[in-house]
Coordinates of C-alpha atoms in Angstrom, one line a residue:
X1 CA -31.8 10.3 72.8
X2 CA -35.6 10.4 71.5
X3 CA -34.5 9.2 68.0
X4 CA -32.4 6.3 69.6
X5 CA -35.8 5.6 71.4
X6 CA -37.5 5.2 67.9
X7 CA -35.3 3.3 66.4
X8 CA -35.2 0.9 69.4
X9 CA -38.8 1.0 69.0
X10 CA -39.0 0.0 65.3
X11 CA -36.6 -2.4 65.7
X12 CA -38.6 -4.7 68.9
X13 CA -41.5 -4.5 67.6
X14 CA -44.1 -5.1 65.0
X15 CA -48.1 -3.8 64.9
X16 CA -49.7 -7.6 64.8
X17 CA -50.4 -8.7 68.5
X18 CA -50.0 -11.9 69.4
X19 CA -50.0 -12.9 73.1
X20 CA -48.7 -16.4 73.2
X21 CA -46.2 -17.1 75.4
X22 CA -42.9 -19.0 73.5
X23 CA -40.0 -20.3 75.6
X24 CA -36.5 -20.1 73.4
X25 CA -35.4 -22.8 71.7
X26 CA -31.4 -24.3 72.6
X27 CA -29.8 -21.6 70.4
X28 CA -27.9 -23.0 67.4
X29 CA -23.9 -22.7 67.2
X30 CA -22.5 -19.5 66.5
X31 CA -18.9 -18.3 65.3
X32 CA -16.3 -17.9 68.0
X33 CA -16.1 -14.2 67.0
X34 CA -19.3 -13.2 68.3
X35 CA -18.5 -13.9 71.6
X36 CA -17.5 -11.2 74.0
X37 CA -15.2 -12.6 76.6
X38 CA -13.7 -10.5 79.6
X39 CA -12.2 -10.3 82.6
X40 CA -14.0 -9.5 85.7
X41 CA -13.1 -8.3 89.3
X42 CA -16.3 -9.1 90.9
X43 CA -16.4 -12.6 92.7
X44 CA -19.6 -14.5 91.6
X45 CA -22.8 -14.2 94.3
X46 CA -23.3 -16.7 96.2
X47 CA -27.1 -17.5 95.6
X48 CA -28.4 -20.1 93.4
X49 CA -29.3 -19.1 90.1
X50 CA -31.7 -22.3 89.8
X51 CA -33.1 -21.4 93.6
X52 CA -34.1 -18.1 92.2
X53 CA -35.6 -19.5 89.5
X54 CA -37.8 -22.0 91.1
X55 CA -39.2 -20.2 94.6
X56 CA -42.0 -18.3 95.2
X57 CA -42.5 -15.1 94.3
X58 CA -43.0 -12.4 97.1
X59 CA -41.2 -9.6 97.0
X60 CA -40.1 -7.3 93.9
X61 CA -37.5 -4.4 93.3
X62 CA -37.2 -2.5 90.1
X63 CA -34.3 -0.8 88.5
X64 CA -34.3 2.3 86.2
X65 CA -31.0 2.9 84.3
X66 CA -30.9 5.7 82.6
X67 CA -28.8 9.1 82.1
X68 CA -31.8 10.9 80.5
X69 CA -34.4 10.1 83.5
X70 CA -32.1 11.7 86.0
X71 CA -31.7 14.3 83.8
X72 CA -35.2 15.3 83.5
X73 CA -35.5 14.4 79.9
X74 CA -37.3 11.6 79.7
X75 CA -39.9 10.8 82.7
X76 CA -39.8 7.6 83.6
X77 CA -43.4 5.6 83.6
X78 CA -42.4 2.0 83.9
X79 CA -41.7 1.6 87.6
X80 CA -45.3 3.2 88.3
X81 CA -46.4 0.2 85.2
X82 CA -44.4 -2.7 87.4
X83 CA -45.7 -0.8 90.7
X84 CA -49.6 -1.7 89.2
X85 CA -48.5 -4.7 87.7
X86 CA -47.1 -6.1 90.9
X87 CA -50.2 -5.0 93.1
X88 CA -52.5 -7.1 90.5
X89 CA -50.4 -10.4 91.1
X90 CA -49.8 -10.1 95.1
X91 CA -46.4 -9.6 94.7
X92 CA -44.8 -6.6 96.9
X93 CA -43.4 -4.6 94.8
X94 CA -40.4 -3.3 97.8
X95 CA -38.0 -0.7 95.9
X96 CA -37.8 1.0 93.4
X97 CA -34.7 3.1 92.4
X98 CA -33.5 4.9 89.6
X99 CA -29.1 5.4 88.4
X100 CA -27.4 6.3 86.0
X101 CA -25.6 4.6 82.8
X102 CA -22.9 4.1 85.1
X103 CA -21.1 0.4 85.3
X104 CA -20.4 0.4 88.8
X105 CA -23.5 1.8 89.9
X106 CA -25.3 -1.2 87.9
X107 CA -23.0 -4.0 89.1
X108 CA -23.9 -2.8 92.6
X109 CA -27.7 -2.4 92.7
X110 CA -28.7 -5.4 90.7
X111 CA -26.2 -7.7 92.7
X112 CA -27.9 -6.0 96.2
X113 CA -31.5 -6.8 94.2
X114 CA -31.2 -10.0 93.3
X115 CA -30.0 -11.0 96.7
X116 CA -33.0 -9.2 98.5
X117 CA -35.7 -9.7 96.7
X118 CA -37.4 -12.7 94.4
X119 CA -38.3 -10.6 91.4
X120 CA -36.2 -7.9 89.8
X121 CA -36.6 -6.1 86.9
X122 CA -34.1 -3.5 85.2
X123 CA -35.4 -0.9 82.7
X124 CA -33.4 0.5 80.2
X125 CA -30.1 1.0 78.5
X126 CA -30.2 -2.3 76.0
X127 CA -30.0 -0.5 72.6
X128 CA -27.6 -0.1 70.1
X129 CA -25.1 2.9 70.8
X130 CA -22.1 3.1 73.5
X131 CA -23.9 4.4 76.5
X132 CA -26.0 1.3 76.3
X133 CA -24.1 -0.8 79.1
X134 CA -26.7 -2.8 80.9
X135 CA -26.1 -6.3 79.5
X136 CA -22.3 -6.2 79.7
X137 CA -22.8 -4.9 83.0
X138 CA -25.1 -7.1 84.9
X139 CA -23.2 -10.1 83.0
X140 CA -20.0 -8.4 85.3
X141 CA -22.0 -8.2 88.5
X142 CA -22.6 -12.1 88.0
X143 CA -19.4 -13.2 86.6
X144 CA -20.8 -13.8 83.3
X145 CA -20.0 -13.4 79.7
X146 CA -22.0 -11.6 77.0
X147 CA -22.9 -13.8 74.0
X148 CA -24.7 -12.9 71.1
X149 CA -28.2 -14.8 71.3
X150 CA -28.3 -16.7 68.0
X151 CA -32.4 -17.3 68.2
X152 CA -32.7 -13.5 69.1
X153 CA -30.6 -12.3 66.7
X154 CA -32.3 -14.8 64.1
X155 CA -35.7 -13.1 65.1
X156 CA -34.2 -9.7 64.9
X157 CA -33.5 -10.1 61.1
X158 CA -36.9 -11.6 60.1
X159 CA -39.0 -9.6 62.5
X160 CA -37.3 -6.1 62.0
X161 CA -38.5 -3.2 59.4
X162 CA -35.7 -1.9 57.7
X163 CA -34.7 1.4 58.6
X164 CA -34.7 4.5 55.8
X165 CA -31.6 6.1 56.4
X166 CA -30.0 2.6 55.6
X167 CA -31.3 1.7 52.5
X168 CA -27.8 -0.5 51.3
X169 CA -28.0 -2.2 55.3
X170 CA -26.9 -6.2 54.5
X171 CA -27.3 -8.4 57.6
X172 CA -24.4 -10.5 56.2
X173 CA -22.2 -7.9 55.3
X174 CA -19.6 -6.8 58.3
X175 CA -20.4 -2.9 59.0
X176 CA -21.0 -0.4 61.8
X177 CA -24.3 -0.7 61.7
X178 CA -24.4 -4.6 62.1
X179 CA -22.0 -4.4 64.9
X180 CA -24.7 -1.8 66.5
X181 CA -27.2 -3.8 66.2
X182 CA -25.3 -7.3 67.6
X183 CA -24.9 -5.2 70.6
X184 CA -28.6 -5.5 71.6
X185 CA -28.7 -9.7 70.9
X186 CA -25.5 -10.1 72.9
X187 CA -27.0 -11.1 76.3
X188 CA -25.3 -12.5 79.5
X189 CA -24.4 -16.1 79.4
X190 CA -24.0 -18.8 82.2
X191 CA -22.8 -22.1 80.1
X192 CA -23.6 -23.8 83.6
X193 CA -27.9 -23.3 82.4
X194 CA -29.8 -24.2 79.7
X195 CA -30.2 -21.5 77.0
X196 CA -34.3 -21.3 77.8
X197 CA -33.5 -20.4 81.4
X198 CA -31.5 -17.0 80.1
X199 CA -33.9 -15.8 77.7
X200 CA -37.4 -15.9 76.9
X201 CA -39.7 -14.7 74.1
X202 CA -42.8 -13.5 75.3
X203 CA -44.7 -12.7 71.7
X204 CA -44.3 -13.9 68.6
X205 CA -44.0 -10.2 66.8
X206 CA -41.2 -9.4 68.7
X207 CA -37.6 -10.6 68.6
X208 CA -36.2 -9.0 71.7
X209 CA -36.2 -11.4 74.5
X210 CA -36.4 -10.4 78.4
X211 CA -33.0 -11.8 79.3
X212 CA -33.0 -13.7 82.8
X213 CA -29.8 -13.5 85.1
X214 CA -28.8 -15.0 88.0
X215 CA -32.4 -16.7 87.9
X216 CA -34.6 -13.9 88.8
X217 CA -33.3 -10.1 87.4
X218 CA -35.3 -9.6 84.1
X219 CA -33.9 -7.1 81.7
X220 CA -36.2 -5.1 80.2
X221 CA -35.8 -2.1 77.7
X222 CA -36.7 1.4 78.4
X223 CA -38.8 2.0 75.5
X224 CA -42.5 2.2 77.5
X225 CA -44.5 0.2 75.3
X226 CA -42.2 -2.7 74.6
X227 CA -41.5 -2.8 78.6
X228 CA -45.0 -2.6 79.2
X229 CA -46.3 -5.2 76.5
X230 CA -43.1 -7.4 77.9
X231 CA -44.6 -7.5 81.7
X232 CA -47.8 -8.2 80.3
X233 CA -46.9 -11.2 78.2
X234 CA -44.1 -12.8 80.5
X235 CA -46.8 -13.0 83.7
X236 CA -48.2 -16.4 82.2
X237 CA -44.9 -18.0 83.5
X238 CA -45.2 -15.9 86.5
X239 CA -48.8 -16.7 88.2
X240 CA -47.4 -20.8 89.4
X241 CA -45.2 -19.0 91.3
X242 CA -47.2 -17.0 93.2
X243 CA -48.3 -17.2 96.8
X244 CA -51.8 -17.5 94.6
X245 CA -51.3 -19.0 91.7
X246 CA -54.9 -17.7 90.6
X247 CA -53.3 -14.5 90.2
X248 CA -55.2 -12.7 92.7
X249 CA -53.2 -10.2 93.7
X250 CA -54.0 -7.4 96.5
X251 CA -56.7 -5.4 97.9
X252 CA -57.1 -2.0 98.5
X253 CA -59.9 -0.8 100.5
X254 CA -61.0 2.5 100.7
X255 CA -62.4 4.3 103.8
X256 CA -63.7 8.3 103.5
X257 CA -64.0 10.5 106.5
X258 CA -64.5 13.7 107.4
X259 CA -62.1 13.6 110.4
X260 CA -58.7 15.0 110.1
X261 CA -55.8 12.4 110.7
X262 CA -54.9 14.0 114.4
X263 CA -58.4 12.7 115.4
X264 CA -58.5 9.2 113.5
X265 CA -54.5 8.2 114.6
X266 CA -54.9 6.7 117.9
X267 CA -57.4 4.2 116.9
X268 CA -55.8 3.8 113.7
X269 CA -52.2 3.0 115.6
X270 CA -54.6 0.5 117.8
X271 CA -56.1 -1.2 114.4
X272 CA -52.6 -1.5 112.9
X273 CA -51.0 -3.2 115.7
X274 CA -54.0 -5.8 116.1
X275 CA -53.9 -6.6 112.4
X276 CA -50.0 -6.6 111.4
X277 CA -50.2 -10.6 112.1
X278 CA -52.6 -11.2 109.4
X279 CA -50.5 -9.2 106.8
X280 CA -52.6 -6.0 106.9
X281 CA -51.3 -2.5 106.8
X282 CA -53.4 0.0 107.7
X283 CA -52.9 4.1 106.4
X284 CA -53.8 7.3 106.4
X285 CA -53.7 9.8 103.4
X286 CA -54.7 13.9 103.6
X287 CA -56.4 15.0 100.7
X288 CA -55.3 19.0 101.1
X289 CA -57.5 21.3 100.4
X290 CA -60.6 19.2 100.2
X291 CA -63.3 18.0 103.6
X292 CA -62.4 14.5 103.7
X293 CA -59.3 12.2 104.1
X294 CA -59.0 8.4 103.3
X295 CA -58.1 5.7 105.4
X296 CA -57.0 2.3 103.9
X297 CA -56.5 -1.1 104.4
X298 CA -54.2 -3.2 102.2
X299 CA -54.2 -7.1 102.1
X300 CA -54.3 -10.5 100.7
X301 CA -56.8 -12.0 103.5
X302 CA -60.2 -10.4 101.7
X303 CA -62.2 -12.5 103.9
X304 CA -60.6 -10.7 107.1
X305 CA -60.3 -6.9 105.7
X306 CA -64.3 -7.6 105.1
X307 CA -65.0 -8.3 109.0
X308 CA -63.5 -5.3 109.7
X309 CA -65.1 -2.4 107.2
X310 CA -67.9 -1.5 109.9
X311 CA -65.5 -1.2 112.7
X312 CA -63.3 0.8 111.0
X313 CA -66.5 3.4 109.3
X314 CA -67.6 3.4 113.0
X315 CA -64.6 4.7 114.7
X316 CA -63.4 7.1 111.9
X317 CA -67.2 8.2 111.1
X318 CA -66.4 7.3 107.4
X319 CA -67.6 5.1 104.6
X320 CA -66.1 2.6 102.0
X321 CA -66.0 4.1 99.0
X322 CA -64.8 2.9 95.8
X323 CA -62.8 5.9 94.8
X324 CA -61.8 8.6 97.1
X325 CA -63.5 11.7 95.7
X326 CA -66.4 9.6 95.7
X327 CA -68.3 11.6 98.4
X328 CA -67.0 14.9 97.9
X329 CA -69.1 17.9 97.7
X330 CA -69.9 19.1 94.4
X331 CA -67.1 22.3 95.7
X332 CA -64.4 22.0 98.2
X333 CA -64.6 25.5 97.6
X334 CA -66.4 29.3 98.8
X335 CA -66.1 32.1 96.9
X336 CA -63.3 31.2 95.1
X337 CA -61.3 30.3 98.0
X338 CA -60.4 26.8 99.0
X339 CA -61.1 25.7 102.5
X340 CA -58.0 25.8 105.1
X341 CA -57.4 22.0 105.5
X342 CA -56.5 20.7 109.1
X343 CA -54.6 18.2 111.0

């Protein structure tokens, strides 16, 4: 699985960086036998793929696909990436789950996503080899075809090294090797949308575009880095439809105590309930073994989480701090022993 990674990896991606953002062009007519027509017993969603396109942004969900992260062999970094990512812009960033290569398991969950939430993103399972399913089965879940992406697949023969262990490898010469490699510029197609609504290319060193279905799920592939650089170039297109376009995002604020959580959790249940209307949530984390807990506030209304600071370092005898080890002792620690922590 780690050398399909690689080559996936060589084959998305070049060193230059270049962060300018490129919508696709109208893709240019392609041979009939390209195209990858089939049935499909799902009924087509109900939900405007042009509505989810166009309406703020508030909520998020992210989808891990992958065989090898549920079996422990690869760890999967990229929803904690999106989780980050999604704090940064204000978006809320509401599930995050992780399934197999499995088609039915995929048709479900991103049909459930896109309905609930504005933003989806799926992670993995794009490449070039047979357990690779993810475009042919979100383009089921929506009643879609796959079609090979003529601009993509264009890009993917200029913009690709060539591989060593395929030194005779013609791009115009029918083989096993080109029809691996079609399999990762064949993306879902809805002839009812123009071809720069389905697809987007994010950097100009890359030829692999984040494929856009049903108007908001973005498939993404599993390699890290390309996922990662991906996010990072597609949220110029994201930030005019945010709650702030500025691209704000949300805070976190940061209260240390030296109460334990038993003592702290009736005002805290009284602070929560008197700030829920103005979008804050306030929590409590124990930091096991060490003298003092945290206590946060999350929100979007700065102004408001500001009035409240002193109130809150009054009643749980804390302080803001910027980081939560901030005013630890130099040792949580006596004679080698750590101290019994308590509720």
């Amino acid at each position: 699985m780690f050398s399909r990674l690689n080559q996936l990896t060589r084959h998305l991606s070049r060193p230059t960086l270049n962060t300018a953002f490129t919508a696709t062009a109208t893709a240019t007519a392609i041979p009939a036998s390209v195209v990858s027509p089939f049935r499909n017993p799902f009924p087509k969603m109900t939900s405007s793929a042009v509505q989810n396109s166009r309406k703020t942004i508030h909520t998020a969900a992210c989808l891990i696909i992958g065989d090898e992260v549920l079996g422990g062999k690869t760890i999967d970094t990229n929803s904690a990436f999106l989780a980050k990512y999604c704090f940064s812009l204000g978006i809320q960033l509401k599930r995050v789950e992780v399934i197999a290569d499995d088609e039915s398991e995929i048709i479900e969950a991103v049909r459930r996503m896109s309905h609930n939430y504005d933003f989806v993103v799926t992670s993995g399972g794009i490449g070039p080899t047979h357990d690779d399913i993810t475009y042919e089965s979100i383009a089921k879940a929506f009643n879609l075809k796959l079609k090979l992406h003529q601009q993509a697949f264009d890009r993917m023969k200029k913009l690709s090294k060539p591989h060593p262990m395929q030194p005779q490898f013609d791009w115009d010469t029918p083989s096993p090797n080109l029809t691996a490699k079609l399999r990762m510029v064949e993306i879902p197609h809805d002839s009812s949308l123009p071809e720069e609504q389905q697809a987007v290319f994010v950097a100009e060193d890359m030829w692999v575009p984040i494929a856009i279905v049903n108007g908001n799920v973005h498939i993404l592939p599993g390699v890290p880095r390309l996922f990662e650089r991906l996010l990072e170039h597609l949220k110029p297109s994201l930030l005019p439809r945010l709650t702030n376009p500025e691209g704000k995002g949300i805070y976190r604020y940061l209260i240390s105590t030296p109460l334990p959580e038993s003592t702290v959790a009736p005002y805290l249940t009284d602070l929560a309930a008197r700030t829920a209307s103005r979008g804050i949530k306030v929590g409590s984390y124990p930091r096991w073994g060490k003298k003092r807990n945290t206590v946060t506030l999350v929100g979007t209304d700065k102004e408001f989480m500001d009035s409240l600071v002193a109130e809150v370092e009054q009643n749980v005898q804390g302080k803001k701090v910027a980081q939560e080890d901030e005013l630890d002792p130099p040792s949580d620690t006596e004679e080698g022993k750590p101290k019994e922590y308590s509720q």
